[in-house]
Short mmCIF file of C-alpha atoms in Angstrom, two decimals:
data_model
loop_
_atom_site.label_atom_id
_atom_site.label_comp_id
_atom_site.label_asym_id
_atom_site.label_seq_id
_atom_site.Cartn_x
_atom_site.Cartn_y
_atom_site.Cartn_z
CA MET A 457 -25.75 4.80 9.03
CA PRO A 458 -24.61 1.65 10.88
CA THR A 459 -20.86 1.16 11.17
CA MET A 460 -19.28 -1.22 8.64
CA ILE A 461 -15.64 -0.97 9.77
CA TRP A 462 -14.24 0.12 13.11
CA MET A 463 -10.50 0.07 13.72
CA GLU A 464 -8.72 1.14 16.88
CA ASN A 465 -4.94 1.52 17.21
CA ILE A 466 -4.20 -0.94 14.40
CA ARG A 467 -0.50 -1.70 14.19
CA LYS A 468 1.45 -3.98 11.88
CA THR A 469 5.13 -4.86 12.28
CA TYR A 470 7.03 -7.24 10.03
CA ARG A 471 10.10 -9.14 11.15
CA LEU A 472 12.95 -8.99 8.62
CA GLY A 473 15.81 -11.08 9.93
CA GLU A 474 16.52 -9.65 13.34
CA VAL A 475 14.95 -6.27 12.59
CA ASP A 476 11.36 -5.23 13.33
CA VAL A 477 9.90 -3.02 10.60
CA PRO A 478 6.76 -1.12 11.69
CA VAL A 479 4.42 -0.49 8.76
CA LEU A 480 1.20 0.61 10.49
CA LYS A 481 1.77 2.63 13.65
CA GLY A 482 -1.66 3.12 15.17
CA ILE A 483 -4.57 3.45 12.74
CA ASP A 484 -7.99 4.60 13.96
CA LEU A 485 -10.63 4.34 11.24
CA THR A 486 -14.41 4.23 10.98
CA ILE A 487 -16.30 3.51 7.74
CA GLU A 488 -20.09 3.45 7.66
CA GLU A 489 -22.29 1.08 5.69
CA GLY A 490 -22.82 2.39 2.17
CA ASP A 491 -19.73 4.61 2.28
CA TYR A 492 -17.53 5.17 -0.78
CA VAL A 493 -13.93 5.69 0.31
CA SER A 494 -10.52 5.92 -1.32
CA ILE A 495 -7.21 5.37 0.45
CA MET A 496 -4.22 7.26 -0.93
CA GLY A 497 -0.56 7.23 -0.06
CA ALA A 498 2.91 6.98 -1.55
CA SER A 499 4.66 3.67 -2.05
CA GLY A 500 5.66 2.36 1.37
CA SER A 501 3.09 4.50 3.20
CA GLY A 502 1.21 1.48 4.55
CA LYS A 503 -1.94 1.82 2.44
CA SER A 504 -1.67 -1.67 0.91
CA THR A 505 -1.05 -3.24 4.32
CA LEU A 506 -4.10 -1.43 5.64
CA MET A 507 -6.16 -2.75 2.72
CA ASN A 508 -4.91 -6.29 3.37
CA ILE A 509 -5.98 -6.07 7.01
CA ILE A 510 -9.39 -4.64 6.08
CA GLY A 511 -9.81 -7.53 3.63
CA CYS A 512 -8.73 -10.19 6.17
CA LEU A 513 -5.76 -11.11 3.99
CA ASP A 514 -3.42 -10.21 6.86
CA ARG A 515 -3.69 -9.83 10.62
CA PRO A 516 -2.68 -6.77 12.61
CA SER A 517 0.12 -7.11 15.16
CA ALA A 518 -1.98 -5.16 17.65
CA GLY A 519 -5.26 -3.27 17.91
CA ASN A 520 -8.95 -4.01 17.38
CA TYR A 521 -10.79 -4.52 14.09
CA THR A 522 -14.57 -4.94 13.93
CA LEU A 523 -16.45 -5.62 10.67
CA GLU A 524 -20.26 -5.44 10.71
CA GLY A 525 -20.17 -5.68 14.49
CA ARG A 526 -17.97 -8.80 14.55
CA ARG A 527 -14.54 -8.56 16.13
CA LEU A 528 -12.16 -10.07 13.59
CA THR A 529 -8.91 -9.91 15.56
CA THR A 530 -10.05 -12.90 17.62
CA LEU A 531 -11.17 -15.12 14.72
CA THR A 532 -9.39 -18.27 13.59
CA ASN A 533 -7.89 -18.50 10.10
CA GLU A 534 -10.96 -20.50 9.06
CA GLY A 535 -13.22 -17.77 10.39
CA LEU A 536 -11.32 -15.11 8.46
CA ALA A 537 -11.51 -17.21 5.29
CA TYR A 538 -15.29 -17.39 5.68
CA ILE A 539 -15.53 -13.59 6.06
CA ARG A 540 -13.34 -13.10 2.95
CA ASN A 541 -15.52 -15.40 0.90
CA GLN A 542 -18.97 -14.34 2.11
CA ARG A 543 -18.79 -10.68 3.12
CA ILE A 544 -15.97 -9.16 1.03
CA GLY A 545 -15.46 -8.92 -2.73
CA PHE A 546 -11.99 -8.20 -4.13
CA VAL A 547 -11.02 -6.36 -7.32
CA PHE A 548 -7.34 -6.24 -8.30
CA GLN A 549 -5.28 -4.18 -10.73
CA GLN A 550 -4.23 -7.18 -12.86
CA PHE A 551 -7.73 -8.77 -12.96
CA ASN A 552 -6.39 -12.22 -11.84
CA LEU A 553 -8.65 -14.15 -14.22
CA LEU A 554 -8.04 -17.77 -15.20
CA SER A 555 -6.94 -17.60 -18.84
CA ARG A 556 -8.43 -20.94 -19.92
CA SER A 557 -11.81 -20.33 -18.28
CA THR A 558 -14.73 -18.40 -19.69
CA ALA A 559 -16.04 -15.22 -18.09
CA LEU A 560 -18.89 -17.24 -16.59
CA GLU A 561 -16.53 -19.86 -15.17
CA ASN A 562 -14.28 -17.17 -13.66
CA VAL A 563 -17.23 -15.52 -11.94
CA MET A 564 -18.55 -18.84 -10.63
CA LEU A 565 -15.25 -19.68 -8.92
CA PRO A 566 -15.80 -17.99 -5.51
CA MET A 567 -19.07 -19.89 -5.16
CA VAL A 568 -17.24 -23.21 -5.43
CA TYR A 569 -15.50 -22.40 -2.15
CA ALA A 570 -18.83 -21.30 -0.69
CA GLY A 571 -20.28 -24.76 -1.32
CA ALA A 572 -23.05 -23.64 -3.68
CA THR A 573 -24.61 -26.11 -6.12
CA ARG A 574 -23.67 -25.82 -9.78
CA ARG A 575 -27.15 -24.52 -10.57
CA GLN A 576 -26.82 -21.81 -7.90
CA ARG A 577 -23.34 -20.91 -9.11
CA ARG A 578 -24.46 -20.51 -12.70
CA LYS A 579 -27.57 -18.51 -11.83
CA GLN A 580 -25.74 -16.02 -9.59
CA ALA A 581 -22.75 -15.72 -11.95
CA GLU A 582 -25.03 -14.96 -14.89
CA ALA A 583 -26.82 -12.32 -12.81
CA ALA A 584 -23.49 -10.76 -11.78
CA LEU A 585 -22.28 -10.56 -15.37
CA GLU A 586 -25.58 -9.02 -16.46
CA ARG A 587 -25.17 -6.50 -13.66
CA VAL A 588 -21.83 -5.29 -15.04
CA GLY A 589 -23.08 -5.21 -18.65
CA LEU A 590 -21.45 -8.40 -19.92
CA GLY A 591 -24.48 -10.61 -20.43
CA ASP A 592 -23.41 -11.17 -24.03
CA ARG A 593 -19.80 -12.09 -23.17
CA MET A 594 -20.29 -14.97 -20.75
CA ALA A 595 -18.70 -17.59 -23.04
CA ASN A 596 -15.63 -15.48 -23.85
CA ARG A 597 -12.20 -16.19 -22.37
CA PRO A 598 -10.06 -13.32 -21.04
CA SER A 599 -7.95 -13.21 -24.24
CA GLN A 600 -11.16 -12.44 -26.15
CA LEU A 601 -12.01 -9.47 -23.94
CA SER A 602 -10.66 -5.93 -23.71
CA GLY A 603 -8.94 -4.73 -20.54
CA GLY A 604 -12.07 -2.92 -19.44
CA GLN A 605 -14.20 -5.99 -20.05
CA GLN A 606 -11.76 -8.15 -18.08
CA GLN A 607 -12.01 -5.75 -15.15
CA ARG A 608 -15.80 -5.94 -15.39
CA VAL A 609 -15.55 -9.73 -15.17
CA ALA A 610 -13.36 -9.26 -12.09
CA ILE A 611 -15.97 -6.95 -10.58
CA ALA A 612 -18.71 -9.48 -11.35
CA ARG A 613 -16.61 -12.12 -9.59
CA ALA A 614 -16.31 -9.81 -6.59
CA LEU A 615 -20.10 -9.41 -6.52
CA VAL A 616 -21.18 -13.00 -7.05
CA ASN A 617 -21.40 -13.93 -3.35
CA ARG A 618 -23.36 -10.72 -2.70
CA PRO A 619 -20.80 -9.09 -0.39
CA ALA A 620 -21.47 -6.13 1.86
CA LEU A 621 -18.02 -4.68 1.10
CA VAL A 622 -16.01 -4.40 -2.12
CA LEU A 623 -12.26 -3.69 -1.89
CA ALA A 624 -10.62 -2.48 -5.09
CA ASP A 625 -6.81 -2.30 -5.16
CA GLU A 626 -5.72 0.07 -7.97
CA PRO A 627 -8.70 -1.07 -10.10
CA THR A 628 -7.87 1.37 -12.92
CA GLY A 629 -4.08 1.01 -12.81
CA ALA A 630 -3.89 -1.21 -15.91
CA LEU A 631 -6.51 0.69 -17.94
CA ASP A 632 -6.52 3.69 -20.26
CA SER A 633 -8.24 6.88 -19.12
CA GLN A 634 -11.57 6.29 -20.88
CA THR A 635 -11.85 2.70 -19.65
CA SER A 636 -10.84 3.84 -16.16
CA GLN A 637 -13.79 6.21 -16.10
CA GLU A 638 -16.13 3.42 -17.21
CA VAL A 639 -14.92 1.20 -14.36
CA MET A 640 -15.27 4.06 -11.86
CA ALA A 641 -18.80 4.73 -13.11
CA LEU A 642 -19.62 1.07 -12.47
CA LEU A 643 -18.15 1.16 -8.95
CA SER A 644 -20.09 4.36 -8.23
CA GLU A 645 -23.28 2.71 -9.46
CA LEU A 646 -22.69 -0.29 -7.19
CA ASN A 647 -22.14 2.04 -4.26
CA ALA A 648 -25.38 3.86 -5.08
CA GLN A 649 -27.09 0.47 -4.81
CA GLY A 650 -25.89 0.17 -1.21
CA ILE A 651 -22.55 -1.65 -1.40
CA THR A 652 -19.72 -0.20 0.66
CA VAL A 653 -16.75 0.41 -1.68
CA ILE A 654 -13.14 1.08 -0.67
CA ILE A 655 -10.53 1.87 -3.33
CA VAL A 656 -6.76 2.01 -2.92
CA THR A 657 -5.29 4.31 -5.54
CA HIS A 658 -2.36 6.62 -6.15
CA GLU A 659 -4.36 8.69 -8.67
CA LEU A 660 -5.95 11.79 -7.19
CA GLU A 661 -8.45 12.16 -10.03
CA ILE A 662 -9.70 8.64 -9.26
CA ALA A 663 -9.79 9.23 -5.49
CA GLU A 664 -11.78 12.45 -5.88
CA GLN A 665 -14.64 10.50 -7.48
CA THR A 666 -15.28 8.77 -4.14
CA HIS A 667 -17.01 10.43 -1.20
CA ARG A 668 -14.10 10.37 1.25
CA VAL A 669 -10.37 10.46 0.61
CA ILE A 670 -8.14 9.09 3.39
CA TYR A 671 -4.43 9.87 3.18
CA VAL A 672 -1.91 7.45 4.70
CA GLN A 673 1.68 8.49 5.36
CA ASP A 674 4.39 6.72 7.33
CA GLY A 675 1.93 4.19 8.72
CA LEU A 676 -0.53 6.76 10.06
CA LEU A 677 -3.70 8.44 8.83
CA GLN A 678 -2.49 11.94 8.10
CA ARG A 679 -5.73 13.60 7.01
CA GLU A 680 -9.09 13.06 5.39
CA THR A 681 -11.09 15.08 2.91
CA VAL A 682 -14.71 14.93 1.82
CA SER A 683 -14.91 14.89 -1.96
CA SER A 684 -17.13 17.07 -4.08
CA ALA A 685 -18.48 13.77 -5.44
CA GLU A 686 -20.41 13.34 -2.14
#
């Protein structure tokens, strides 16, 4: 399979006052197109920083990062914003939905920044909500939806610009066990359709449902396992 993500010697150091705090200490990582990967690690291990760099939400202090053959470490902030909007979909633990907007309006939002017409926005948002099984809930606001349904709206929002990569940061952290499994089944289905999916999680039973489990400790990749889900 073609390479989706290639990272070489990725380092990230934060400056706190007069002290440098290294968080990532030399990450080498390759993820192929269509892969289904989870990243695990204790609090403070660097896994969230790694996810933020993969998602172009943060820049590395050093190293090389290539996404779909494009070197991102040399892009301007505007270039990174374009990649975030067009090539990457984000799913967060707390859903991050606008409370006064309907499910359809929430899903349409990323397309506003993409410059799509209202007709295009509505058509693609409706298709995304149908894709996650919420075709009958488009007019509902978040308060009228269960936690699992809200996460499905968030996943539809992540899909609306037809990204090549979906990043899910603790996507089941705010859900009960049954709803968590429903969300994981949806992410697995999306991966089976060809979307590369990366999940950050602290739950081993969630991680083991992906094809590869990457363990981060003290800012380094400590080991990797291939899941029985492969």
